[in-house]
């Protein structure tokens, strides 16, 4: 008998994109307006801001940043900045430099390729299995998230696009009902979004739009049970971060 199609056991919640604190330019120019951080969740907001700065390239690979200096930039004490940086150190984004601060890790193309390979091993079998177990209407429910990535890409805002990209992928994997998988995949995805050291240029708006267009194409392939196309799209998508 053919395998039954069912609705997802876990609803594909479209998690809101965290509101990040903007950082102005690689040098954090003092003339830029000071971001306003609400005291209720200072550490979390600082962590979101630092993650966005990493993706945007405002925290440059190889550079050392001190918690007091960033705290002054955010208008907070050094403590929540230091705590957020310690979290980034745990994630492998920065390393502690005694008595100086935190150095942004320099990554090369090989590490990006390794992350793409791991993401393929973790996510691809699940996505392809979902083509047999998830009904087409469920894939249609994810289209607003794919459209959100297109909207983010159209602005050329790397941090905004990176977040919407991760939200989309998490929603797809959530259809599996495996929360541990979603968390693991999100961590790998975040690491893949950090910029490479010595990259000649950041991805252009056209690059982001092409990347975002793959989301809609992927949904079409998954809904049509086109396993070959879905696999090709996923591999290409992972290779570009």
Coordinates of C-alpha atoms in Angstrom, one line a residue:
X1 CA 0.0 0.0 0.0
X2 CA 1.3 3.6 -0.7
X3 CA 2.6 5.4 2.3
X4 CA -0.1 7.6 3.8
X5 CA 0.3 11.4 3.7
X6 CA -0.3 13.1 7.0
X7 CA -0.2 16.6 8.3
X8 CA 3.0 17.5 10.1
X9 CA 3.1 16.5 13.8
X10 CA 4.8 19.8 14.6
X11 CA 3.3 23.0 13.2
X12 CA 5.8 24.9 11.1
X13 CA 5.8 28.0 13.3
X14 CA 7.2 31.0 11.7
X15 CA 9.5 32.3 14.4
X16 CA 9.7 36.1 14.4
X17 CA 12.9 37.5 13.2
X18 CA 14.8 38.8 16.2
X19 CA 15.1 42.6 16.3
X20 CA 18.9 43.2 16.1
X21 CA 20.7 46.2 17.2
X22 CA 22.3 47.8 14.1
X23 CA 26.1 48.3 14.1
X24 CA 27.3 51.0 11.7
X25 CA 30.3 50.1 9.6
X26 CA 33.3 47.9 10.2
X27 CA 34.9 50.5 12.5
X28 CA 31.7 51.2 14.5
X29 CA 32.0 54.9 13.7
X30 CA 31.4 57.0 16.8
X31 CA 29.3 59.5 14.8
X32 CA 26.6 56.8 14.2
X33 CA 23.5 57.1 16.5
X34 CA 23.7 54.9 19.6
X35 CA 21.3 51.9 19.4
X36 CA 18.7 51.7 22.1
X37 CA 18.7 48.5 24.1
X38 CA 15.9 47.6 26.4
X39 CA 17.1 46.5 29.8
X40 CA 14.6 43.5 30.1
X41 CA 16.8 41.2 28.0
X42 CA 20.1 43.0 27.5
X43 CA 22.2 39.9 27.0
X44 CA 19.9 38.5 24.4
X45 CA 19.6 41.7 22.5
X46 CA 23.4 42.1 22.5
X47 CA 23.9 38.5 21.4
X48 CA 21.4 39.1 18.5
X49 CA 23.3 42.3 17.6
X50 CA 26.7 40.6 17.6
X51 CA 25.4 37.7 15.5
X52 CA 24.0 40.2 12.9
X53 CA 27.3 42.1 12.9
X54 CA 29.1 38.8 12.2
X55 CA 27.0 38.0 9.2
X56 CA 27.1 41.6 7.9
X57 CA 30.9 41.7 8.2
X58 CA 30.9 44.5 10.8
X59 CA 32.9 42.2 13.0
X60 CA 35.9 41.5 10.8
X61 CA 37.6 38.1 10.9
X62 CA 40.9 38.2 12.7
X63 CA 40.1 41.5 14.5
X64 CA 40.0 41.7 18.3
X65 CA 37.1 43.5 20.0
X66 CA 36.9 44.4 23.7
X67 CA 33.7 44.0 25.8
X68 CA 34.1 47.5 27.3
X69 CA 34.4 49.2 23.9
X70 CA 31.3 47.3 22.5
X71 CA 29.5 48.0 25.8
X72 CA 30.0 51.7 25.3
X73 CA 28.8 51.4 21.7
X74 CA 25.6 49.7 22.9
X75 CA 25.1 51.9 25.9
X76 CA 25.4 49.0 28.4
X77 CA 28.0 47.7 30.8
X78 CA 30.7 45.3 29.6
X79 CA 29.1 42.4 31.5
X80 CA 26.2 41.5 29.1
X81 CA 28.6 42.0 26.1
X82 CA 31.1 39.7 27.7
X83 CA 28.4 37.1 28.4
X84 CA 27.2 37.3 24.8
X85 CA 30.8 37.0 23.5
X86 CA 31.3 33.9 25.7
X87 CA 28.2 32.4 24.0
X88 CA 29.7 33.2 20.6
X89 CA 33.0 31.6 21.7
X90 CA 31.0 28.4 22.6
X91 CA 29.5 28.5 19.1
X92 CA 32.9 28.8 17.5
X93 CA 32.5 32.4 16.2
X94 CA 35.1 34.0 18.3
X95 CA 38.0 33.1 20.6
X96 CA 39.1 34.6 23.9
X97 CA 42.2 36.8 23.8
X98 CA 43.4 37.1 27.5
X99 CA 43.4 40.7 28.7
X100 CA 42.3 42.0 25.3
X101 CA 38.9 40.7 24.4
X102 CA 37.6 38.4 21.7
X103 CA 39.0 37.7 18.3
X104 CA 36.7 36.8 15.4
X105 CA 37.6 33.4 14.0
X106 CA 39.1 33.4 10.5
X107 CA 37.4 30.8 8.4
X108 CA 38.4 29.5 5.0
X109 CA 36.6 28.0 2.1
X110 CA 37.5 24.5 3.3
X111 CA 35.5 25.0 6.5
X112 CA 32.5 26.2 4.6
X113 CA 32.7 23.2 2.3
X114 CA 32.8 20.9 5.4
X115 CA 29.8 22.6 6.9
X116 CA 27.9 22.2 3.6
X117 CA 28.7 18.5 3.6
X118 CA 27.6 18.0 7.2
X119 CA 24.4 19.9 6.6
X120 CA 23.7 17.7 3.6
X121 CA 24.2 14.6 5.6
X122 CA 21.9 15.9 8.4
X123 CA 19.1 17.6 6.5
X124 CA 18.9 16.1 3.1
X125 CA 17.6 12.6 4.1
X126 CA 14.9 14.3 6.2
X127 CA 13.8 16.6 3.5
X128 CA 13.6 13.8 0.9
X129 CA 11.6 11.6 3.3
X130 CA 9.2 14.5 3.8
X131 CA 8.3 14.4 0.1
X132 CA 6.6 11.1 0.8
X133 CA 4.9 11.9 4.1
X134 CA 3.9 15.6 3.9
X135 CA 0.9 16.6 1.8
X136 CA 1.2 19.4 -0.8
X137 CA -1.0 21.8 1.1
X138 CA 1.5 21.7 4.0
X139 CA 4.3 22.8 1.7
X140 CA 2.0 25.6 0.4
X141 CA 1.7 26.9 4.0
X142 CA 5.5 27.6 4.0
X143 CA 5.4 29.9 1.0
X144 CA 5.0 33.0 3.1
X145 CA 8.3 32.2 4.7
X146 CA 9.9 31.7 1.3
X147 CA 8.5 35.0 0.2
X148 CA 9.9 36.6 3.3
X149 CA 13.4 35.5 2.3
X150 CA 12.9 37.2 -1.1
X151 CA 11.7 40.4 0.6
X152 CA 14.8 40.3 2.8
X153 CA 17.1 39.6 -0.1
X154 CA 15.7 42.5 -2.1
X155 CA 16.9 44.9 0.6
X156 CA 20.5 43.7 0.3
X157 CA 20.6 43.4 4.1
X158 CA 22.7 40.4 4.8
X159 CA 21.8 40.0 8.4
X160 CA 18.1 40.2 7.7
X161 CA 18.3 37.7 4.9
X162 CA 20.4 35.3 7.0
X163 CA 17.8 35.3 9.7
X164 CA 14.9 34.8 7.3
X165 CA 16.8 32.0 5.6
X166 CA 17.3 30.2 8.8
X167 CA 13.6 30.6 9.8
X168 CA 12.6 29.0 6.5
X169 CA 14.8 26.0 6.8
X170 CA 13.8 25.5 10.4
X171 CA 10.1 25.5 9.4
X172 CA 10.8 22.9 6.7
X173 CA 12.7 20.6 9.2
X174 CA 10.0 21.1 11.9
X175 CA 7.6 19.1 9.7
X176 CA 9.7 16.1 10.7
X177 CA 8.6 16.5 14.3
X178 CA 12.2 16.2 15.5
X179 CA 13.1 19.2 17.7
X180 CA 16.7 18.0 18.3
X181 CA 17.2 17.9 14.5
X182 CA 15.9 21.4 14.1
X183 CA 18.2 22.8 16.8
X184 CA 21.3 21.0 15.5
X185 CA 20.6 22.0 11.9
X186 CA 20.1 25.6 13.0
X187 CA 23.5 25.7 14.7
X188 CA 25.2 24.4 11.6
X189 CA 23.3 26.8 9.4
X190 CA 24.3 29.8 11.6
X191 CA 28.0 28.7 11.3
X192 CA 27.7 28.5 7.6
X193 CA 26.6 32.1 7.4
X194 CA 29.7 33.6 8.9
X195 CA 31.8 35.4 6.3
X196 CA 35.1 34.0 5.1
X197 CA 38.4 35.6 5.9
X198 CA 39.9 37.4 3.0
X199 CA 36.8 37.1 0.9
X200 CA 37.1 39.5 -2.1
X201 CA 33.6 40.9 -1.7
X202 CA 30.4 40.3 0.1
X203 CA 27.5 38.5 -1.6
X204 CA 25.7 41.0 -3.8
X205 CA 21.9 41.7 -3.8
X206 CA 21.6 39.6 -6.9
X207 CA 23.4 36.7 -5.2
X208 CA 20.9 36.9 -2.3
X209 CA 17.9 37.0 -4.6
X210 CA 19.1 34.0 -6.5
X211 CA 19.6 32.2 -3.2
X212 CA 16.2 33.1 -2.0
X213 CA 14.6 32.0 -5.3
X214 CA 15.8 28.4 -4.5
X215 CA 13.4 28.3 -1.5
X216 CA 10.3 28.6 -3.8
X217 CA 11.8 26.1 -6.2
X218 CA 12.5 23.7 -3.4
X219 CA 8.9 23.9 -2.2
X220 CA 7.7 23.2 -5.7
X221 CA 9.9 20.2 -5.9
X222 CA 9.0 18.8 -2.5
X223 CA 5.2 19.2 -3.2
X224 CA 5.6 17.5 -6.6
X225 CA 7.6 14.6 -5.0
X226 CA 10.5 15.5 -7.4
X227 CA 13.3 14.0 -5.3
X228 CA 16.0 14.5 -7.9
X229 CA 15.3 18.3 -8.3
X230 CA 14.9 18.7 -4.5
X231 CA 18.3 17.0 -3.8
X232 CA 20.0 19.2 -6.5
X233 CA 18.6 22.4 -5.1
X234 CA 19.5 21.5 -1.5
X235 CA 23.1 20.7 -2.4
X236 CA 23.5 24.0 -4.3
X237 CA 21.8 25.9 -1.6
X238 CA 24.1 24.5 1.1
X239 CA 27.2 25.2 -0.9
X240 CA 26.4 29.0 -0.9
X241 CA 25.5 29.1 2.8

